[in-house]
mmCIF file of C-alpha atoms and ligand atoms in Angstrom:
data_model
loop_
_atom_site.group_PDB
_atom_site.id
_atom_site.type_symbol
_atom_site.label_atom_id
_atom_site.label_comp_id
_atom_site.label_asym_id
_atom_site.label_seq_id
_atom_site.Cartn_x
_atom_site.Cartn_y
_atom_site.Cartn_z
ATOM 1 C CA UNK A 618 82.071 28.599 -3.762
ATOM 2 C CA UNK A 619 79.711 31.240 -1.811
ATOM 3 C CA UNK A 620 77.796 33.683 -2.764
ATOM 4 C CA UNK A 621 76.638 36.626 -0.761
ATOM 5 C CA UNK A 622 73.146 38.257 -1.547
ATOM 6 C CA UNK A 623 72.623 41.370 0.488
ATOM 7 C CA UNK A 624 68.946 42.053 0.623
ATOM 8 C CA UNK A 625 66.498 43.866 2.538
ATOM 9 C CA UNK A 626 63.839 41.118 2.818
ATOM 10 C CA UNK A 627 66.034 37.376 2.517
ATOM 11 C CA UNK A 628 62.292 35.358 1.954
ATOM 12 C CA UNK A 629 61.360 37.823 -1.202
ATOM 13 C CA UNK A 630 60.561 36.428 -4.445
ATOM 14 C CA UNK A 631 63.728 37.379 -6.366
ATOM 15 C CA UNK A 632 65.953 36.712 -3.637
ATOM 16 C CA UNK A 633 64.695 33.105 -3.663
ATOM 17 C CA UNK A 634 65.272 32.905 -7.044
ATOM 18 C CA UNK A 635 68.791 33.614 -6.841
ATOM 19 C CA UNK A 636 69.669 31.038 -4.422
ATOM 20 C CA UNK A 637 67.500 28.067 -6.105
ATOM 21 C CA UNK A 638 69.540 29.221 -9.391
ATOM 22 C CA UNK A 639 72.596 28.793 -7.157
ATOM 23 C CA UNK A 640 71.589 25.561 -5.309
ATOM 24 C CA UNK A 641 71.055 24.650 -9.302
ATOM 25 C CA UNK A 642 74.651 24.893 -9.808
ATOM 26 C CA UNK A 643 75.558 23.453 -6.231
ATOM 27 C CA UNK A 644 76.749 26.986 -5.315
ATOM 28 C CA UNK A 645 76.187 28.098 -1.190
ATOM 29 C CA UNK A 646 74.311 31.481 -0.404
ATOM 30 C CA UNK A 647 74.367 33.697 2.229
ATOM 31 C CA UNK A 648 71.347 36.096 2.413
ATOM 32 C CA UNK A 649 71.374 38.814 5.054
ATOM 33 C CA UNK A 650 70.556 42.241 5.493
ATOM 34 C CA UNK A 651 73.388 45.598 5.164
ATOM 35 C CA UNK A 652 71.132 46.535 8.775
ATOM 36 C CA UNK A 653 72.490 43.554 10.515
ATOM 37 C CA UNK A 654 76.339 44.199 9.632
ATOM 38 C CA UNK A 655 78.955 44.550 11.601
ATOM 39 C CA UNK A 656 82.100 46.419 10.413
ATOM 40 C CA UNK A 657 85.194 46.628 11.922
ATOM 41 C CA UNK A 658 88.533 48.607 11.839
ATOM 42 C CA UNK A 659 91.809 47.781 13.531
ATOM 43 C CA UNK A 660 90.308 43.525 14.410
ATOM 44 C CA UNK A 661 88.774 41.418 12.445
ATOM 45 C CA UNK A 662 86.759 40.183 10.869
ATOM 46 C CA UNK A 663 86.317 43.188 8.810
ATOM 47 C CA UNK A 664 82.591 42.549 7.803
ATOM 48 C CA UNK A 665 80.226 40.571 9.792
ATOM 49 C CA UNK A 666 76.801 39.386 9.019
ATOM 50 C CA UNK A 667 74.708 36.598 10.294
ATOM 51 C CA UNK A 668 77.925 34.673 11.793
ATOM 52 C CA UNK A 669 79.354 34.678 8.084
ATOM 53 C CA UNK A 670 82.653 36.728 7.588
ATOM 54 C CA UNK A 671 81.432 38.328 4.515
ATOM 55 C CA UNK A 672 85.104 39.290 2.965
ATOM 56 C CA UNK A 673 86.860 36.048 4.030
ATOM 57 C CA UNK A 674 83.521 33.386 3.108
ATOM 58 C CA UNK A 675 82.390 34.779 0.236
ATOM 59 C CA UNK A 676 83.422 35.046 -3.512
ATOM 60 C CA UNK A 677 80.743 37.733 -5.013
ATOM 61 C CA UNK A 678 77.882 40.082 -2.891
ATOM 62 C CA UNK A 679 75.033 40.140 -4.677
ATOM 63 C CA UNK A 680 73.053 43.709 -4.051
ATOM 64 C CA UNK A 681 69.367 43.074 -3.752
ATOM 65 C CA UNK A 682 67.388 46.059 -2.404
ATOM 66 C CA UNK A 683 69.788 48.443 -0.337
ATOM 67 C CA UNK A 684 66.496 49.314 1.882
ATOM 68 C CA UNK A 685 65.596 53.065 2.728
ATOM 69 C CA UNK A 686 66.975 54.439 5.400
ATOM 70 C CA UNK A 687 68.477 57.801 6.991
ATOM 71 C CA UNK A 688 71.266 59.343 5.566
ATOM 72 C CA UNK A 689 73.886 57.554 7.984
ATOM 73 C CA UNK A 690 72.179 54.529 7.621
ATOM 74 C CA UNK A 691 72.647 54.795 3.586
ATOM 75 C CA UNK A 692 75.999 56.312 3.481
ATOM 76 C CA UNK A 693 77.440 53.704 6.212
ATOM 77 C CA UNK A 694 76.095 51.186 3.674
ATOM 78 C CA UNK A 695 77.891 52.581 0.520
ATOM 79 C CA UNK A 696 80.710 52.586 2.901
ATOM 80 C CA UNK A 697 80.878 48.859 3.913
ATOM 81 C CA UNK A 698 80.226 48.253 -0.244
ATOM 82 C CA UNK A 699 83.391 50.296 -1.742
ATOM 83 C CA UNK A 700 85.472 48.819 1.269
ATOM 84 C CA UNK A 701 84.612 45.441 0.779
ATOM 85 C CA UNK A 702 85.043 45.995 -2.832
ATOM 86 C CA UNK A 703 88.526 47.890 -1.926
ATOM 87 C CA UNK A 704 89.928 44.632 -0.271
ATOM 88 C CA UNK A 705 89.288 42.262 -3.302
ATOM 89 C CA UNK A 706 85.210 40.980 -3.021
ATOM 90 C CA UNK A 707 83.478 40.910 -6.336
ATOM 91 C CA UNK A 708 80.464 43.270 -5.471
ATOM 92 C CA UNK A 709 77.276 43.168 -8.363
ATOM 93 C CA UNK A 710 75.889 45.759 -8.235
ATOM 94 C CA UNK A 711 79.274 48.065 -7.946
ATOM 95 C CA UNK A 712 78.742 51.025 -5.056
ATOM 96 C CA UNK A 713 80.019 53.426 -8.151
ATOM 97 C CA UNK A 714 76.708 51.964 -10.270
ATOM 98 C CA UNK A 715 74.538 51.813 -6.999
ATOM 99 C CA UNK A 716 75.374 54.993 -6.068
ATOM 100 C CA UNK A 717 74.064 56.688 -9.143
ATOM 101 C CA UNK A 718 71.266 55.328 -9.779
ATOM 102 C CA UNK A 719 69.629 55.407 -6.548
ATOM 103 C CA UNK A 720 69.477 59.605 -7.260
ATOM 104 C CA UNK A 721 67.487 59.991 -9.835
ATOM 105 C CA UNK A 722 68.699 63.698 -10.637
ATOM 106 C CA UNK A 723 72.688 62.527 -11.280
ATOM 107 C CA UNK A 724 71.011 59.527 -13.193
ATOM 108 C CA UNK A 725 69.362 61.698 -15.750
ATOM 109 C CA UNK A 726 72.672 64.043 -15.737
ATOM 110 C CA UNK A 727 74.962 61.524 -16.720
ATOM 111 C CA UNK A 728 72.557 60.087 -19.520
ATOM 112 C CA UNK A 729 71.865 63.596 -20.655
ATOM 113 C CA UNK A 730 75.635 64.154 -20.929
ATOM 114 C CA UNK A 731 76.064 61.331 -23.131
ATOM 115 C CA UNK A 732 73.732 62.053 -25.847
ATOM 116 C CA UNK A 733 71.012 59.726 -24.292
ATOM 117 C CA UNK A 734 67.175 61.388 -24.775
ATOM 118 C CA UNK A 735 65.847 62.412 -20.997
ATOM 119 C CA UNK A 736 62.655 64.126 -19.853
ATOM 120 C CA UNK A 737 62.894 67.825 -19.337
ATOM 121 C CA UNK A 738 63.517 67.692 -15.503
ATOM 122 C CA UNK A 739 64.564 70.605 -12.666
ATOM 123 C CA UNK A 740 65.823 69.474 -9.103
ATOM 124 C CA UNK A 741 65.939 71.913 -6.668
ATOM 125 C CA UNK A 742 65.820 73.065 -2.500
ATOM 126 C CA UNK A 743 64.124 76.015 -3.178
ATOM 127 C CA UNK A 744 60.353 76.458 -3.252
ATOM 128 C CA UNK A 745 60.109 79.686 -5.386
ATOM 129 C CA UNK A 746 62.474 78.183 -7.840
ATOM 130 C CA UNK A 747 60.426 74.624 -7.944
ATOM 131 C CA UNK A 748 57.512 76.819 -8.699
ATOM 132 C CA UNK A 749 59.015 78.776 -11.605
ATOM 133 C CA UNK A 750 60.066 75.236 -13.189
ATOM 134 C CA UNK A 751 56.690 74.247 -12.713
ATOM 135 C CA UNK A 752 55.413 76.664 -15.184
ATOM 136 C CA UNK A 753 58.659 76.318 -17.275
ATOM 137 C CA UNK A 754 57.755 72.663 -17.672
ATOM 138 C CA UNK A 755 54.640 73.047 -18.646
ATOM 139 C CA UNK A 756 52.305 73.032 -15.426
ATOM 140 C CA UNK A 757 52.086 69.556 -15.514
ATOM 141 C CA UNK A 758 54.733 67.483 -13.585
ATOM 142 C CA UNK A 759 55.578 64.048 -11.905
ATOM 143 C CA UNK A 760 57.160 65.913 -8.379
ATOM 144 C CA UNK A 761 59.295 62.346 -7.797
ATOM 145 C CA UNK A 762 60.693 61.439 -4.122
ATOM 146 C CA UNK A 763 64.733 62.126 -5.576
ATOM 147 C CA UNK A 764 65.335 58.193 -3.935
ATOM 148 C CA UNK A 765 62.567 57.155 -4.587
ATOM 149 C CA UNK A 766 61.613 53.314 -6.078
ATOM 150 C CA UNK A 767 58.549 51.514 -7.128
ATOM 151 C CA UNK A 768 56.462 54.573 -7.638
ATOM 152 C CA UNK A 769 55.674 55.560 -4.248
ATOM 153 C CA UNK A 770 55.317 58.640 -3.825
ATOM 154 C CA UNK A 771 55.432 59.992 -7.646
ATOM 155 C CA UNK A 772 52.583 62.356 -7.791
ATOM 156 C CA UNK A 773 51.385 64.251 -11.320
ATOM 157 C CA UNK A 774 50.709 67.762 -10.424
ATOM 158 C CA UNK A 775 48.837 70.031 -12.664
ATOM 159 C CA UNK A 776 47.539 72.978 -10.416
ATOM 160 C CA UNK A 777 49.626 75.842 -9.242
ATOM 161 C CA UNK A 778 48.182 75.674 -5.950
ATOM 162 C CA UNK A 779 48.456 72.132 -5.377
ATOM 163 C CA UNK A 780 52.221 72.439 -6.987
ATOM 164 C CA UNK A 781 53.306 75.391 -3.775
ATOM 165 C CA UNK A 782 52.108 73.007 -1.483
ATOM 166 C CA UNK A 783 53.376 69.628 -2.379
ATOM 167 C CA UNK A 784 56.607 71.909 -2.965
ATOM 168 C CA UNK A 785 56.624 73.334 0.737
ATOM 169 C CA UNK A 786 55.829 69.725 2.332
ATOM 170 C CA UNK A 787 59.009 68.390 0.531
ATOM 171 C CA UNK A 788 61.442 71.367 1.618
ATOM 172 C CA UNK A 789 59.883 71.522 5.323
ATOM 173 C CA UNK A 790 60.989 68.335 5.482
ATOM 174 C CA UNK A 791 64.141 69.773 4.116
ATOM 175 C CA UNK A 792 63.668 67.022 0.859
ATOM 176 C CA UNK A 793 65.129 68.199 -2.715
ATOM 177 C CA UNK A 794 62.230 68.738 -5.415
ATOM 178 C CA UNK A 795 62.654 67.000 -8.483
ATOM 179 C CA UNK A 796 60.044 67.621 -11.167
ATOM 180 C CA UNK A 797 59.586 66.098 -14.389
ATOM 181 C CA UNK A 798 57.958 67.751 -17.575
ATOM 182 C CA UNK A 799 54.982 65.239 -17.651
ATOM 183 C CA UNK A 800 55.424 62.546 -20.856
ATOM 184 C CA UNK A 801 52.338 61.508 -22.638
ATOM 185 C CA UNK A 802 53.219 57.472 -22.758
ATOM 186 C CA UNK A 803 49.839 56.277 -22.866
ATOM 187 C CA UNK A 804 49.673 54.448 -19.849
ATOM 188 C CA UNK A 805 52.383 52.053 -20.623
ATOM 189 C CA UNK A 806 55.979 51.917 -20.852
ATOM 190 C CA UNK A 807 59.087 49.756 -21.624
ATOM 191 C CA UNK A 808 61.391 48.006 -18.901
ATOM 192 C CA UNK A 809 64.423 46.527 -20.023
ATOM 193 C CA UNK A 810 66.886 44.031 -18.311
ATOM 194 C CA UNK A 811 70.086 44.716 -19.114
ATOM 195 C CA UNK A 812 72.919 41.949 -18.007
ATOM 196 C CA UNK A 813 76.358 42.656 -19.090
ATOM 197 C CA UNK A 814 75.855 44.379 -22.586
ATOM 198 C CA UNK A 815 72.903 42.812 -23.450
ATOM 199 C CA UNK A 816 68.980 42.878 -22.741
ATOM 200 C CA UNK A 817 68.430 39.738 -21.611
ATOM 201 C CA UNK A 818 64.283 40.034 -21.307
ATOM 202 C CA UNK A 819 61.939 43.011 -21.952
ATOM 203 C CA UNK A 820 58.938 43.986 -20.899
ATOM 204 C CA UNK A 821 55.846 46.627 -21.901
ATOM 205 C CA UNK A 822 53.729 47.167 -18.334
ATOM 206 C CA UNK A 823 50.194 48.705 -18.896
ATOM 207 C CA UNK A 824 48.553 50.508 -16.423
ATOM 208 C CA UNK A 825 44.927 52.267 -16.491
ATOM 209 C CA UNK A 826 46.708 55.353 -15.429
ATOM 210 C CA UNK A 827 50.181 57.472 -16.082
ATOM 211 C CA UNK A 828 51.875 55.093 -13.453
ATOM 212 C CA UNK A 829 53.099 52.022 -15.082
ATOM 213 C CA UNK A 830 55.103 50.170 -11.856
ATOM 214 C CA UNK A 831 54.320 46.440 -11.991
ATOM 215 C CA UNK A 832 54.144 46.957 -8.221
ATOM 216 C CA UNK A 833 51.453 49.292 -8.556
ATOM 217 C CA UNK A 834 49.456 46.759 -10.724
ATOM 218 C CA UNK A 835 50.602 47.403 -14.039
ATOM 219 C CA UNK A 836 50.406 44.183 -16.756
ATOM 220 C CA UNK A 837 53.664 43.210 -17.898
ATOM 221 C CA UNK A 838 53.190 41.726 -21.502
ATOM 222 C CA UNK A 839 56.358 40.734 -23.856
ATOM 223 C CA UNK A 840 57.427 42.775 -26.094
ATOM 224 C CA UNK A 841 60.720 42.616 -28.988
ATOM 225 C CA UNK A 842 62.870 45.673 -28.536
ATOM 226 C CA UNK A 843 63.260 47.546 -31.838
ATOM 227 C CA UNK A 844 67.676 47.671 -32.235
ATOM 228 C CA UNK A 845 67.334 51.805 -31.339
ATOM 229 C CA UNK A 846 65.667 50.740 -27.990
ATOM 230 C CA UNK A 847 67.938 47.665 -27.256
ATOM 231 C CA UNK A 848 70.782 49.849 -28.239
ATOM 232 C CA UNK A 849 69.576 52.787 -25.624
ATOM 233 C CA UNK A 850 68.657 50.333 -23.010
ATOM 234 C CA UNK A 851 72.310 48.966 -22.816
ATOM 235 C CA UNK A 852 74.084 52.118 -22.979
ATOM 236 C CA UNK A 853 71.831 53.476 -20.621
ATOM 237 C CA UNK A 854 72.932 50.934 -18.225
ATOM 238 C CA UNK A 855 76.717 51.276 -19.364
ATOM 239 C CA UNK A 856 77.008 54.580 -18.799
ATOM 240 C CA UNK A 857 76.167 54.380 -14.995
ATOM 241 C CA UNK A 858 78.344 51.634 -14.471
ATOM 242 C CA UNK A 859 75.527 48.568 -14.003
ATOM 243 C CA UNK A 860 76.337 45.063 -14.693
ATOM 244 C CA UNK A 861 73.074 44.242 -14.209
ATOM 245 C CA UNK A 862 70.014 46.754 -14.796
ATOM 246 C CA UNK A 863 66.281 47.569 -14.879
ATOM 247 C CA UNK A 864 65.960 50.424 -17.965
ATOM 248 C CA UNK A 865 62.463 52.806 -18.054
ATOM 249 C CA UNK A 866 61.415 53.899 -21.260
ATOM 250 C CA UNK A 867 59.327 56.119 -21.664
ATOM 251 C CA UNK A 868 57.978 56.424 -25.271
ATOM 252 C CA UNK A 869 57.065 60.338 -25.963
ATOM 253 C CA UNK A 870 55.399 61.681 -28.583
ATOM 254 C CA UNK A 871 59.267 63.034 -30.081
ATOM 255 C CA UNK A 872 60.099 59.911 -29.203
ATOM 256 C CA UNK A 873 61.384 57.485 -26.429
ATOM 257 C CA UNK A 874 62.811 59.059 -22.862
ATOM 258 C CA UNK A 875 64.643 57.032 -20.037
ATOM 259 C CA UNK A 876 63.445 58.211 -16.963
ATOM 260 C CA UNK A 877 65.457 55.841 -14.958
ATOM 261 C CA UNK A 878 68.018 52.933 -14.671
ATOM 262 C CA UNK A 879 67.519 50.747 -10.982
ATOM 263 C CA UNK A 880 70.486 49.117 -10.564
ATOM 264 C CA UNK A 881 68.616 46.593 -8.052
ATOM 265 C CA UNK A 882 65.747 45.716 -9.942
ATOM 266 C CA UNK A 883 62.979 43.005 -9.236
ATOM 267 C CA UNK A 884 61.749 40.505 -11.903
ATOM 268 C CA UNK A 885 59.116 39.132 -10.863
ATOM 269 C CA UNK A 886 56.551 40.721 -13.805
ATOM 270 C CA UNK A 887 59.149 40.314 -16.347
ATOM 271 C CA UNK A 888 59.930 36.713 -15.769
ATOM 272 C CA UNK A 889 55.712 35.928 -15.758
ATOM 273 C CA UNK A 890 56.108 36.997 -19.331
ATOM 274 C CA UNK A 891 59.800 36.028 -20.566
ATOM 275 C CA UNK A 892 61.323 32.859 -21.592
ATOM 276 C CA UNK A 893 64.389 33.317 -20.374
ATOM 277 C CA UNK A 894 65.335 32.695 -16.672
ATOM 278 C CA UNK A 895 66.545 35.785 -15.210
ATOM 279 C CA UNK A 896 68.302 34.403 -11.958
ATOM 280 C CA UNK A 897 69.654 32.072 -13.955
ATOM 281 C CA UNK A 898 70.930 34.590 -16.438
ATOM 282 C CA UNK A 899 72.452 36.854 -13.226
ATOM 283 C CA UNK A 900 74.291 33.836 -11.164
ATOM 284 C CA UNK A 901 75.897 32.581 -15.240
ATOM 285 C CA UNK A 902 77.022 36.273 -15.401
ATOM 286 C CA UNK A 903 78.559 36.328 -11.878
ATOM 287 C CA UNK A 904 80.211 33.062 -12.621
ATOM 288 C CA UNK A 905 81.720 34.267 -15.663
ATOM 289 C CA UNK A 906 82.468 37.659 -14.689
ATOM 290 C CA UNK A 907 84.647 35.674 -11.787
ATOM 291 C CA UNK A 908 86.491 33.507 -14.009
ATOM 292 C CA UNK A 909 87.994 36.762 -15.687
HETATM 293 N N1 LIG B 1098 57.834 62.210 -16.682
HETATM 294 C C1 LIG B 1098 56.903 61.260 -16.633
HETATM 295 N N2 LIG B 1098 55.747 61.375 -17.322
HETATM 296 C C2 LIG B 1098 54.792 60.411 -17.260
HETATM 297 N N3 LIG B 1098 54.902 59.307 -16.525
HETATM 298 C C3 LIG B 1098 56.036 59.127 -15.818
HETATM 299 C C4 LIG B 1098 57.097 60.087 -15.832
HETATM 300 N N4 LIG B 1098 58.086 59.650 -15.051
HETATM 301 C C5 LIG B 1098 57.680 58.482 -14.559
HETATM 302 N N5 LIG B 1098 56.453 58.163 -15.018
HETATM 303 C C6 LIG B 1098 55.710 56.952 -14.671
HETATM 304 O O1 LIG B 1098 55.954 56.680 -13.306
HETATM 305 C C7 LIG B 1098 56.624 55.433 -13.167
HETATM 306 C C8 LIG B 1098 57.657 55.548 -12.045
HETATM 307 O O2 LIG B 1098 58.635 56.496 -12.389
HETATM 308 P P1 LIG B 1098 60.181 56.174 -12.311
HETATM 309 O O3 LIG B 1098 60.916 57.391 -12.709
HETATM 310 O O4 LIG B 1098 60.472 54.934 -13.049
HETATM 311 O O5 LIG B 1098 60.416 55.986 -10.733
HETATM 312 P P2 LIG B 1098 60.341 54.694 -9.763
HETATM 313 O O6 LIG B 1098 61.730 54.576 -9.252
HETATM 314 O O7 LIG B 1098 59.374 55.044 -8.698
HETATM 315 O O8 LIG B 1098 59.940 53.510 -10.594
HETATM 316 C C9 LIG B 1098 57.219 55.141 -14.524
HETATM 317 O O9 LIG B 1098 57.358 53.759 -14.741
HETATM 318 C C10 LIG B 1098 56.200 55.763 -15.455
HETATM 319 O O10 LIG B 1098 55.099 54.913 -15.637
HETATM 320 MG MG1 LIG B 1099 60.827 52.935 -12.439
#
């Protein structure tokens, strides 16, 4: 058995964990990067990475980090996912599930339209209407990059003159603004790993400002989900279509928000507080999710 782990960076920390949780279980891994594919139509093979014939060697892609990249770069990539998955490989996580949550605007939608609690949030390409849902939401927004991961570039605006401009940067550079009324979370929030329909490890990361991203130095410490949270975490997760999940909660003053579900997320803060391990968790899932 081989496993596939598509990744941007093949020496990062949870990338290593993956394949020492597969070498645990005598498994063979393949780590390269969706940049260094080859794909072919009309002569084989098909998919080609790193001398490995990705659709013939392989019995499950694992989807670390997709990587940034232009929009041909990104959509090619989706493209070699949903035909790989098309001719039979097992691909975690699915292009559908990727697809959705790397935009955080259809995210949000789909939760919204399923009864899950969302910030107030307005997406838009127009400056003048980015600057009337500024006020609408309160004058004080996170302006988010609409791919955005990590935190960069998630900026709390509070001024109307500092709003126009961040607003005209985005569209000169023909981006979509995405604002979000701004939630009062006291410098912390909740991340949840969700694997298969259940939260595997959890996480509260404390920050000594509004941005709580571990990789922004934010203190992961453990936490027990109340069943409400747990229960919003999963179907959060569900909903989008990811096997395997990194849930934001938000907790507001009306109550808690999910501002976002990564369906590649690290885990390197949440396994420095959790009990559990979480590559070990992912590669049992895989395994079981193949014998089905
Ligand atoms: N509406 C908001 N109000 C206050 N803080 C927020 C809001 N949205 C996000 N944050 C903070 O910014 C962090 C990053 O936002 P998030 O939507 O998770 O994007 P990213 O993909 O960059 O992690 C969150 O973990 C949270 O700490
Ligand atoms: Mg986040």
């Amino acid at each position: 058995m081989k496993f596939g782990i598509a990744t941007r960076n093949e020496n990062s920390w949870s990338s290593t964990q993956i394949r020492e949780a597969l070498a645990k279980r005598r498994i063979s891994s393949e780590c390269f990067c969706l940049s260094r594919l080859v794909a072919r139509v009309g002569c084989a093979p098909y998919f080609e990475a790193a001398n490995v014939d990705v659709q013939k060697e392989l019995d499950a892609l694992l989807i670390r980090p997709i990587g940034r990249g232009s929009v041909d770069e990104l959509v090619f990539r989706m493209d070699v996912l949903y035909r790989l998955q098309r001719l039979g490989l097992y691909v975690i996580n699915s292009p559908e599930a990727i697809e959705h949550c790397v935009d955080k605007y259809d995210v949000l939608a789909i939760l919204e339209e399923n009864g899950v609690p969302v910030p107030r949030t307005a997406t838009t390409e127009n400056v003048n209407e980015a600057m009337n849902a500024f006020c609408e939401l309160g004058g004080d927004v996170i302006v988010k990059p609409l791919f955005g991961s990590r935190g960069v570039g998630a900026t709390r605006v509070r001024d109307k003159d500092v709003a126009s401009t961040v607003f005209r940067a985005i569209t000169f550079h023909h981006g979509v603004v995405y604002l979000q009324e701004f939630v009062n979370h006291g410098h912390s929030d909740i991340r949840a790993f969700v694997i298969g329909n259940r939260v595997i490890a959890a996480m509260r990361r404390m920050a000594d400002c509004w941005k709580t991203n571990y990789s922004q130095g934010a203190h992961p410490a453990p936490i027990e989900l109340d069943k409400m949270i747990e229960g919003l975490s999963i179907k959060s997760a569900e909903l989008v279509g990811c096997k395997i999940a990194g849930v934001d909660i938000l907790e507001s003053p009306k109550g808690p928000v999910v501002v976002e579900v990564n369906s590649q997320p690290g885990w390197r803060g949440l396994q420095s507080v959790s009990r559990v391990n979480v590559a070990d968790e992912i590669v049992d899932f895989v395994l079981s999710e193949l014998k089905k």
